[in-house]
Amino acid sequence: MPRPTTKLLSPQIIVDAAIRMVDSTGDFTMPGLAQRLKVRPSSLYNHVSGRAEIVELVRAHMMSQIDLTVVADAPWTEVVTALAREYRRSYARHPRFIPLFTSHTVAAEAAFGMYNALASAFAAGGYPPEQILHAITAVDSFVLGSALDLAAPEVVWESGPEANDAMRAALATSAPNPERADAAFEFGLDALVAGLAARAGG
Amino acid sequence: MPRPTTKLLSPQIIVDAAIRMVDSTGDFTMPGLAQRLKVRPSSLYNHVSGRAEIVELVRAHMMSQIDLTVVADAPWTEVVTALAREYRRSYARHPRFIPLFTSHTVAAEAAFGMYNALASAFAAGGYPPEQILHAITAVDSFVLGSALDLAAPEVVWESGPEANDAMRAALATSAPNPERADAAFEFGLDALVAGLAARAGG
DNA sequence: ACCTGAACACCGTTCAAGT
DNA sequence: ACCTGAACACCGTTCAAGT
């Protein structure tokens, strides 16, 4: 009886199980992972250093799904828009995992491809070096905040105790998630990139 | 011997202790809170329903610190800018608490004052109701993302394995936190509001 | 009314022992 | 090389008991 060629455990298998567990329950635990993989919790430590590393591996996995070549030879504002959209989409595939990224370690390594691509786009737009980092940070912050909005439970706006006139009129037009979050992201992204374009070329 | 007039425990006292513990350690636990307050962990449950409620009380406390009347009679774009700045500042006083807000419940109640003020400003700017919610969401997402950037540990950009030319030039200008995060926020906020202004009045 | 003590069902992690 | 079993030091929460 030869050993099975496919191993029972590996970092990739653990990462997949963590993603599935968070998708279905909103969080993951080492015992929960072990149970899904039909293994004892201590076995996991032969493949990952601990829970924190699993979170980082998931982050790296999601970032690796980003296609950095989209519309590579378009005007720079379209490149930034497309990159930000791809960036958020990679988060959006597993929205409930996003809060686990926010008590973060570094993340810079996994995101470096994205940052390089954004830096090139802003440089092409005429941005001086000392503002490129700010522009990248602005896009990064907006994408992460928007991704978190996607993970939010359906907001019970209606129960808002004292909405003023402007707010009440706005609430009357509200759509359910994820359509509302998607529309808000596209709206905000368009405004942000337009504002960044107005500051460029100096 | 009369009882002491100041009680040993109250929701406010627990909230203050949680904030101090997160400021100094990055997280809080019920036993840790109890120890700081010279009390047993089970005593806390006479004043709060549990850990989750403490997080929500802290969120409400921080939001209540926001001054919604800043520059009330300025042009609407300045009102939005000032509100967003105040909003982020209320987070920034205790940056390490911010990640604890991101696995959130509703938050809408605590933020309603801010949302009302933003709604009024956008309405004054000529925004139609169906876009006001998007504009508010964009500001909200950008502020939260920027606040999280503030909680990030000093990023070891330099160790970035393969920065391209544009990125390397940008990194050479990087300042330490919190100055870098502050400058990036102001830069991004200016761009976002400029973009939102360009879409207004339609 | 509110603090305590003891208990419960969990965590993440380590490590010697097996194969 | 990798899985197990047992153990450790923790969690958050409940609840009867005290005062």
GROMACS .gro file of N, CA and C (backbone and C1' of nucleotides) in nm, chain B residues 29-31 42 45 51, chain D residues 10-15:
model
   60
  231THR      N    1  -0.846   4.252   2.776
  231THR     CA    2  -0.915   4.130   2.816
  231THR      C    3  -0.995   4.159   2.943
  232MET      N    4  -1.094   4.078   2.966
  232MET     CA    5  -1.176   4.098   3.086
  232MET      C    6  -1.092   4.080   3.213
  233PRO      N    7  -1.012   3.976   3.224
  233PRO     CA    8  -0.927   3.964   3.343
  233PRO      C    9  -0.831   4.081   3.358
  244SER      N   10  -1.571   3.869   3.712
  244SER     CA   11  -1.717   3.855   3.709
  244SER      C   12  -1.789   3.982   3.753
  247TYR      N   13  -1.953   4.217   3.485
  247TYR     CA   14  -2.081   4.183   3.423
  247TYR      C   15  -2.201   4.243   3.495
  253ARG      N   16  -1.780   4.173   2.666
  253ARG     CA   17  -1.670   4.238   2.595
  253ARG      C   18  -1.718   4.318   2.475
  433DC       P   19  -0.077   3.291   3.208
  433DC     O5'   20  -0.234   3.265   3.209
  433DC     C5'   21  -0.321   3.363   3.157
  433DC     C4'   22  -0.370   3.322   3.019
  433DC     C3'   23  -0.504   3.385   2.987
  433DC     O3'   24  -0.483   3.513   2.931
  433DC     C1'   25  -0.495   3.154   2.918
  434DC       P   26  -0.567   3.640   2.980
  434DC     O5'   27  -0.680   3.642   2.870
  434DC     C5'   28  -0.788   3.559   2.890
  434DC     C4'   29  -0.860   3.531   2.766
  434DC     C3'   30  -1.004   3.574   2.780
  434DC     O3'   31  -1.026   3.688   2.702
  434DC     C1'   32  -0.990   3.336   2.750
  435DG       P   33  -1.124   3.803   2.756
  435DG     O5'   34  -1.268   3.737   2.739
  435DG     C5'   35  -1.312   3.702   2.609
  435DG     C4'   36  -1.447   3.634   2.621
  435DG     C3'   37  -1.551   3.718   2.695
  435DG     O3'   38  -1.675   3.707   2.627
  435DG     C1'   39  -1.520   3.510   2.808
  436DT       P   40  -1.803   3.788   2.674
  436DT     O5'   41  -1.867   3.684   2.778
  436DT     C5'   42  -1.898   3.553   2.730
  436DT     C4'   43  -1.959   3.471   2.841
  436DT     C3'   44  -2.063   3.545   2.927
  436DT     O3'   45  -2.189   3.483   2.903
  436DT     C1'   46  -1.914   3.412   3.059
  437DT       P   47  -2.320   3.529   2.982
  437DT     O5'   48  -2.325   3.420   3.100
  437DT     C5'   49  -2.316   3.283   3.066
  437DT     C4'   50  -2.337   3.198   3.190
  437DT     C3'   51  -2.452   3.243   3.280
  437DT     O3'   52  -2.528   3.129   3.315
  437DT     C1'   53  -2.253   3.226   3.407
  438DC       P   54  -2.677   3.142   3.373
  438DC     O5'   55  -2.655   3.113   3.528
  438DC     C5'   56  -2.568   3.007   3.568
  438DC     C4'   57  -2.544   3.013   3.717
  438DC     C3'   58  -2.651   3.088   3.797
  438DC     O3'   59  -2.673   3.020   3.919
  438DC     C1'   60  -2.443   3.180   3.845
   0.00000   0.00000   0.00000
